[in-house]
Short mmCIF file of C-alpha atoms in Angstrom, two decimals:
data_model
loop_
_atom_site.label_atom_id
_atom_site.label_comp_id
_atom_site.label_asym_id
_atom_site.label_seq_id
_atom_site.Cartn_x
_atom_site.Cartn_y
_atom_site.Cartn_z
CA MET S 177 -0.19 0.08 0.16
CA LYS S 178 1.24 3.36 -0.81
CA ALA S 179 1.99 5.96 2.21
CA GLY S 180 0.17 8.66 0.30
CA GLN S 181 -3.14 6.23 0.39
CA MET S 182 -2.68 5.50 3.49
CA ALA S 183 -2.24 9.31 4.52
CA GLY S 184 -5.51 10.27 2.51
CA SER S 185 -7.42 7.22 3.92
CA ALA S 186 -6.24 8.32 7.37
CA ASN S 187 -7.21 12.20 6.52
CA GLY S 188 -10.69 10.89 5.35
CA VAL S 189 -11.21 9.50 8.79
CA VAL S 190 -10.47 12.21 10.69
CA LEU S 191 -12.57 14.85 8.60
CA GLU S 192 -15.46 12.69 7.79
CA GLU S 193 -15.88 10.52 10.99
CA ASN S 194 -18.11 13.29 13.03
CA LYS S 195 -20.83 11.06 13.96
CA GLY S 196 -21.68 10.53 17.48
CA LEU S 197 -18.94 13.23 18.70
CA PRO S 198 -20.22 16.53 20.61
CA SER S 199 -20.33 19.82 18.72
CA TRP S 200 -17.54 21.25 20.42
CA LEU S 201 -15.05 18.65 19.44
CA LYS S 202 -13.74 19.68 15.90
CA PRO S 203 -11.14 16.54 14.60
CA SER S 204 -10.14 19.00 11.88
CA VAL S 205 -8.38 21.02 13.97
CA PHE S 206 -5.74 18.19 14.86
CA LEU S 207 -4.58 18.60 11.22
CA GLN S 208 -3.73 22.15 11.08
CA ALA S 209 -0.01 23.23 11.00
CA ASP S 210 -0.28 25.33 14.07
CA PHE S 211 -2.22 22.99 16.23
CA GLN S 212 -0.99 23.25 19.96
CA ALA S 213 -2.70 20.81 22.45
CA ASP S 214 -2.26 22.92 25.43
CA GLU S 215 -4.08 25.94 23.79
CA TYR S 216 -6.32 23.48 22.77
CA VAL S 217 -7.16 22.01 26.09
CA SER S 218 -7.41 25.24 27.78
CA TYR S 219 -9.81 26.54 25.00
CA LEU S 220 -12.28 23.69 25.55
CA ARG S 221 -12.01 23.64 29.46
CA ARG S 222 -14.01 26.92 29.08
CA PHE S 223 -17.04 24.55 27.62
CA VAL S 224 -16.85 21.20 29.39
CA PRO S 225 -14.87 19.77 32.39
CA LEU S 226 -11.83 17.95 31.88
CA GLU S 227 -13.23 14.35 32.72
CA THR S 228 -15.58 14.99 29.94
CA LEU S 229 -12.92 15.86 27.46
CA SER S 230 -10.73 13.19 28.10
CA SER S 231 -13.62 10.51 27.82
CA GLU S 232 -14.79 12.06 24.53
CA LEU S 233 -11.09 12.04 23.26
CA GLN S 234 -10.56 8.16 24.52
CA ARG S 235 -13.60 7.31 22.36
CA TYR S 236 -12.34 9.17 19.63
CA VAL S 237 -8.60 7.22 19.52
CA THR S 238 -10.73 3.87 19.79
CA VAL S 239 -12.69 5.09 16.46
CA LEU S 240 -9.52 6.05 14.70
CA LYS S 241 -7.76 2.58 15.93
CA GLY S 242 -10.76 0.86 14.29
CA LYS S 243 -10.82 3.00 10.93
CA LEU S 244 -7.02 2.53 10.56
CA VAL S 245 -7.22 -1.41 10.70
CA GLU S 246 -9.66 -1.46 7.81
CA VAL S 247 -7.23 0.71 6.03
CA ILE S 248 -4.58 -1.70 6.26
CA ASN S 249 -7.29 -4.70 5.60
CA GLU S 250 -8.19 -3.05 2.24
CA ASP S 251 -4.86 -4.11 0.49
CA TYR S 252 -3.61 -7.11 2.85
CA ASN S 253 -4.48 -9.36 0.25
CA ASP S 254 -2.18 -7.76 -2.41
CA PHE S 255 0.74 -7.43 0.41
CA VAL S 256 0.63 -11.11 1.30
CA SER S 257 0.73 -11.66 -2.56
CA LEU S 258 3.51 -9.84 -3.16
CA SER S 259 5.88 -11.35 -0.45
CA THR S 260 5.06 -14.89 -2.33
CA LYS S 261 6.16 -13.30 -5.63
CA LEU S 262 9.53 -12.18 -4.35
CA VAL S 263 11.38 -15.40 -5.29
CA ASN S 264 15.38 -15.67 -5.23
CA VAL S 265 15.63 -12.06 -4.50
CA ASP S 266 19.61 -12.69 -3.73
CA GLY S 267 20.13 -14.29 -6.96
CA ALA S 268 18.55 -11.60 -8.77
CA VAL S 269 20.31 -8.60 -6.75
CA LYS S 270 23.72 -10.57 -7.30
CA GLN S 271 22.83 -10.95 -11.30
CA MET S 272 22.21 -7.42 -11.20
CA ARG S 273 25.64 -6.65 -9.61
CA THR S 274 28.07 -9.00 -11.49
CA PRO S 275 27.77 -5.93 -14.55
CA PHE S 276 28.19 -3.40 -12.20
CA VAL S 277 31.36 -4.99 -10.58
CA MET S 278 32.97 -6.10 -13.89
CA LEU S 279 32.02 -2.18 -14.99
CA LYS S 280 34.04 -1.22 -12.01
CA GLU S 281 36.83 -3.37 -12.54
CA ARG S 282 37.25 -2.22 -16.30
CA LEU S 283 37.24 1.55 -14.98
CA LEU S 284 40.03 1.01 -12.49
CA ALA S 285 42.13 -1.14 -14.90
CA ALA S 286 41.31 1.90 -17.29
CA GLN S 287 42.36 4.64 -15.08
CA LYS S 288 45.93 2.85 -13.87
CA ALA S 289 46.46 2.52 -17.74
CA VAL S 290 45.48 6.43 -17.97
CA GLN S 291 47.83 7.37 -15.07
CA ALA S 292 50.65 4.96 -16.22
CA GLU S 293 50.61 6.88 -19.72
CA LEU S 294 50.61 10.54 -17.66
CA THR S 295 53.45 9.22 -15.65
CA ALA S 296 55.29 8.30 -18.97
CA LEU S 297 54.33 11.48 -20.86
CA ASP S 298 55.64 13.56 -18.12
CA GLN S 299 59.07 12.02 -17.78
CA GLY S 300 59.27 12.23 -21.51
CA LEU S 301 58.72 16.01 -21.17
CA GLN S 302 61.11 16.39 -18.72
CA ARG S 303 63.85 14.52 -20.63
CA ARG S 304 62.56 16.86 -23.47
CA GLN S 305 63.33 19.84 -21.91
CA GLN S 306 66.71 18.34 -20.34
CA ALA S 307 67.76 17.61 -23.68
CA ALA S 308 66.79 21.41 -24.75
CA LYS S 309 68.84 22.61 -22.32
CA VAL S 310 71.76 20.56 -22.92
CA LYS S 311 71.43 21.54 -26.66
CA ALA S 312 71.21 25.38 -25.94
CA LEU S 313 74.54 24.89 -23.79
CA LEU S 314 76.27 22.94 -26.74
CA GLU S 315 74.99 25.44 -29.49
CA LEU S 316 76.04 28.43 -27.18
CA MET S 317 79.61 26.72 -26.51
CA GLN S 318 79.86 26.09 -30.34
CA ASP S 319 78.74 29.68 -31.26
CA THR S 320 81.17 31.09 -28.58
CA ALA S 321 84.30 28.87 -30.05
CA HIS S 322 83.18 29.68 -33.75
CA VAL S 323 82.78 33.90 -33.12
CA MET S 324 86.28 33.47 -30.97
CA SER S 325 87.87 31.56 -33.93
CA LYS S 326 86.08 34.23 -36.35
CA VAL S 327 87.99 37.49 -33.71
CA GLU S 328 91.33 35.84 -34.13
CA LYS S 329 91.29 35.23 -37.66
CA LEU S 330 90.20 39.05 -38.50
CA LEU S 331 93.20 40.14 -35.93
CA VAL S 332 95.25 38.47 -38.23
CA GLU S 333 93.82 39.96 -41.24
CA VAL S 334 94.40 43.29 -39.36
CA ASP S 335 98.04 42.10 -38.99
CA ALA S 336 98.75 41.35 -42.64
CA LEU S 337 96.75 45.02 -43.43
CA GLU S 338 99.20 46.63 -41.26
CA ALA S 339 102.00 44.91 -42.78
CA GLN S 340 100.71 45.77 -46.28
CA GLN S 341 100.27 49.59 -45.64
CA GLY S 342 103.32 49.87 -43.61
CA ASP S 343 103.76 52.62 -40.70
CA ALA S 344 104.07 55.45 -42.69
CA THR S 345 101.30 58.61 -42.70
CA LEU S 346 98.23 56.63 -43.95
CA THR S 347 96.02 58.34 -46.99
CA ALA S 348 92.30 58.70 -45.95
CA GLU S 349 91.73 55.37 -48.27
CA ALA S 350 94.19 53.42 -46.40
CA LEU S 351 92.85 54.52 -43.23
CA ASP S 352 89.16 53.61 -43.94
CA SER S 353 89.93 50.50 -44.99
CA ARG S 354 91.64 49.72 -41.67
CA THR S 355 88.76 51.22 -39.82
CA ARG S 356 85.99 49.19 -41.80
CA LEU S 357 88.29 46.29 -40.76
CA TYR S 358 87.87 47.36 -37.20
CA GLU S 359 84.44 47.60 -37.22
CA ARG S 360 84.06 44.33 -38.42
CA VAL S 361 86.25 42.91 -35.93
CA ALA S 362 84.16 44.97 -32.95
CA GLY S 363 81.12 43.50 -34.33
CA GLU S 364 82.40 39.90 -33.59
CA VAL S 365 83.82 41.18 -29.94
CA SER S 366 80.58 42.30 -29.34
CA ARG S 367 78.94 39.24 -29.83
CA LEU S 368 81.55 37.70 -28.00
CA LYS S 369 81.45 39.24 -25.02
CA TYR S 370 77.51 38.42 -25.05
CA PHE S 371 78.28 34.82 -25.17
CA LEU S 372 80.81 34.87 -22.75
CA ALA S 373 78.52 36.53 -20.29
CA LYS S 374 75.54 34.44 -21.03
CA GLY S 375 78.04 31.08 -20.30
CA GLN S 376 80.17 32.35 -17.45
CA HIS S 377 79.02 29.45 -15.40
CA LEU S 378 80.44 26.70 -17.83
CA PRO S 379 84.04 25.87 -17.44
CA SER S 380 84.72 25.51 -21.44
CA LEU S 381 83.83 29.45 -21.66
CA GLN S 382 85.56 30.47 -18.78
CA GLN S 383 88.91 28.94 -20.54
CA LEU S 384 87.99 31.18 -23.49
CA GLN S 385 87.99 34.38 -21.26
CA PRO S 386 91.71 35.09 -21.29
CA ARG S 387 92.00 34.76 -25.29
CA ALA S 388 89.20 37.25 -25.34
CA ASP S 389 90.48 39.79 -22.99
CA SER S 390 93.31 39.77 -25.18
CA ALA S 391 91.69 40.27 -28.32
CA VAL S 392 89.49 43.07 -26.60
CA ALA S 393 92.65 44.79 -25.23
CA ARG S 394 94.19 44.40 -28.87
CA LEU S 395 91.47 46.11 -30.50
CA SER S 396 90.78 48.84 -27.96
CA LEU S 397 94.54 49.83 -28.74
CA LEU S 398 93.91 49.70 -32.76
CA LEU S 399 91.00 51.61 -32.01
CA ARG S 400 92.58 54.39 -30.18
CA GLN S 401 95.27 54.90 -32.82
CA ALA S 402 92.88 54.85 -35.75
CA LEU S 403 90.60 57.59 -34.00
CA ASP S 404 93.69 59.72 -33.04
CA ALA S 405 94.76 59.48 -36.61
CA ALA S 406 91.29 59.79 -38.31
CA LEU S 407 90.87 63.12 -35.98
CA ARG S 408 94.09 64.63 -37.25
CA GLY S 409 93.94 64.11 -40.60
CA GLY S 410 90.26 65.02 -40.36
CA HIS S 411 89.00 62.16 -42.06
CA GLN S 412 85.28 62.06 -41.02
CA PRO S 413 84.41 58.31 -42.43
CA ALA S 414 87.27 56.85 -40.73
CA VAL S 415 85.83 58.81 -37.47
CA LEU S 416 82.74 57.22 -37.80
CA HIS S 417 83.83 53.87 -38.31
CA CYS S 418 85.82 54.34 -35.19
CA LEU S 419 83.24 55.70 -33.07
CA GLN S 420 80.79 52.89 -34.25
CA ALA S 421 83.39 50.47 -33.35
CA PHE S 422 83.77 51.49 -29.48
CA ALA S 423 79.90 51.82 -29.52
CA ALA S 424 79.98 48.22 -30.53
CA VAL S 425 82.30 46.72 -27.75
CA GLY S 426 80.58 49.18 -24.97
CA ASP S 427 84.39 50.94 -24.96
CA ALA S 428 82.70 54.66 -24.88
CA ALA S 429 85.77 55.60 -22.36
CA GLY S 430 88.33 54.40 -24.66
CA ALA S 431 87.01 56.92 -27.27
CA GLU S 432 86.92 59.71 -24.84
CA GLN S 433 90.49 59.20 -23.70
CA VAL S 434 91.75 60.01 -27.39
CA HIS S 435 89.95 63.14 -26.71
CA GLU S 436 91.79 64.21 -23.98
CA PRO S 437 94.58 66.66 -24.14
CA SER S 438 98.09 65.60 -23.42
CA PRO S 439 99.91 67.97 -20.92
CA ALA S 440 102.34 69.46 -23.75
CA ALA S 441 99.45 70.64 -25.36
CA CYS S 442 98.03 72.18 -22.21
CA LEU S 443 101.08 73.66 -21.81
CA GLN S 444 101.05 74.93 -25.37
CA ARG S 445 97.75 76.10 -25.39
CA SER S 446 98.17 78.29 -21.91
CA ALA S 447 101.76 79.67 -23.11
CA PRO S 448 101.26 83.38 -24.26
CA SER S 449 101.71 84.20 -27.94
CA VAL S 450 105.22 86.11 -28.37
CA PRO S 451 105.41 89.46 -30.74
CA SER S 452 107.82 89.00 -33.64
CA GLY S 453 111.15 90.49 -32.41
CA TYR S 454 110.44 89.55 -28.54
CA CYS S 455 111.54 86.81 -26.39
CA ILE S 456 109.81 85.80 -22.72
CA ILE S 457 112.51 86.02 -19.95
CA THR S 458 109.91 85.03 -17.21
CA ALA S 459 107.19 82.39 -17.10
CA ASP S 460 104.95 83.67 -14.34
CA VAL S 461 104.39 87.39 -15.76
CA PRO S 462 105.27 87.47 -19.38
CA VAL S 463 108.08 90.43 -19.68
CA TYR S 464 109.30 90.77 -23.44
CA MET S 465 112.45 91.83 -24.33
CA THR S 466 114.00 93.43 -27.90
CA VAL S 467 116.04 91.07 -29.50
#
């Protein structure tokens, strides 16, 4: 029997079974959501004594119990026959449970397989990242060694060019060719310094540092000499090549040293001019004397 049907039948008993009850007893009040027994009894005491109220309620309870038995007996045959039809319930439950157990086992196996694949994938990614780091380091060492070799070869070309042009006063064309070559060397030295700074923690690159320092010092000397010669000769293209080379290697101080006047030049600029036919007999206060 369904619970809703039983509740409906019970409600019908309470609402409809008013025969034989006094007019002051309203069974429908018992079904109200805000029903309070104490308040209801206090209310009825104004009309009837407590003994009468108790006896009437006891009689109403007896009526309700009888109606409850009637409601249960209405579907009793169906309830009894239902228990006789439930044959081999355990077997049916086991039969229904077997596919779920098998499905659970397959899901667990699939979960383990997926987890193993994820673990293998993570390990592969880690190995790939490690291989990429090693490859980057190898490329850095190769590039550094290649640039170091190129710088040294260019310095050999510089020596050959200087031997070919000699130590005499250079023409504008010869000075321009030299400064162009110096600018090429400066570009490669800039790359070399970048690679060495990037791989300064690598022992193989640390071994190249003395060779690189020697090349940088040699280039700085060549650039100062060339810039001085270009400034003296007024060769603007050569000056430009030298300044670009200084900027490439980050040696602005080397270029500034070329512009600093020597002490002899300072004395020469500070010495007063001597009129024709006179000579200076004191250095503190100029006194001219006819010669």
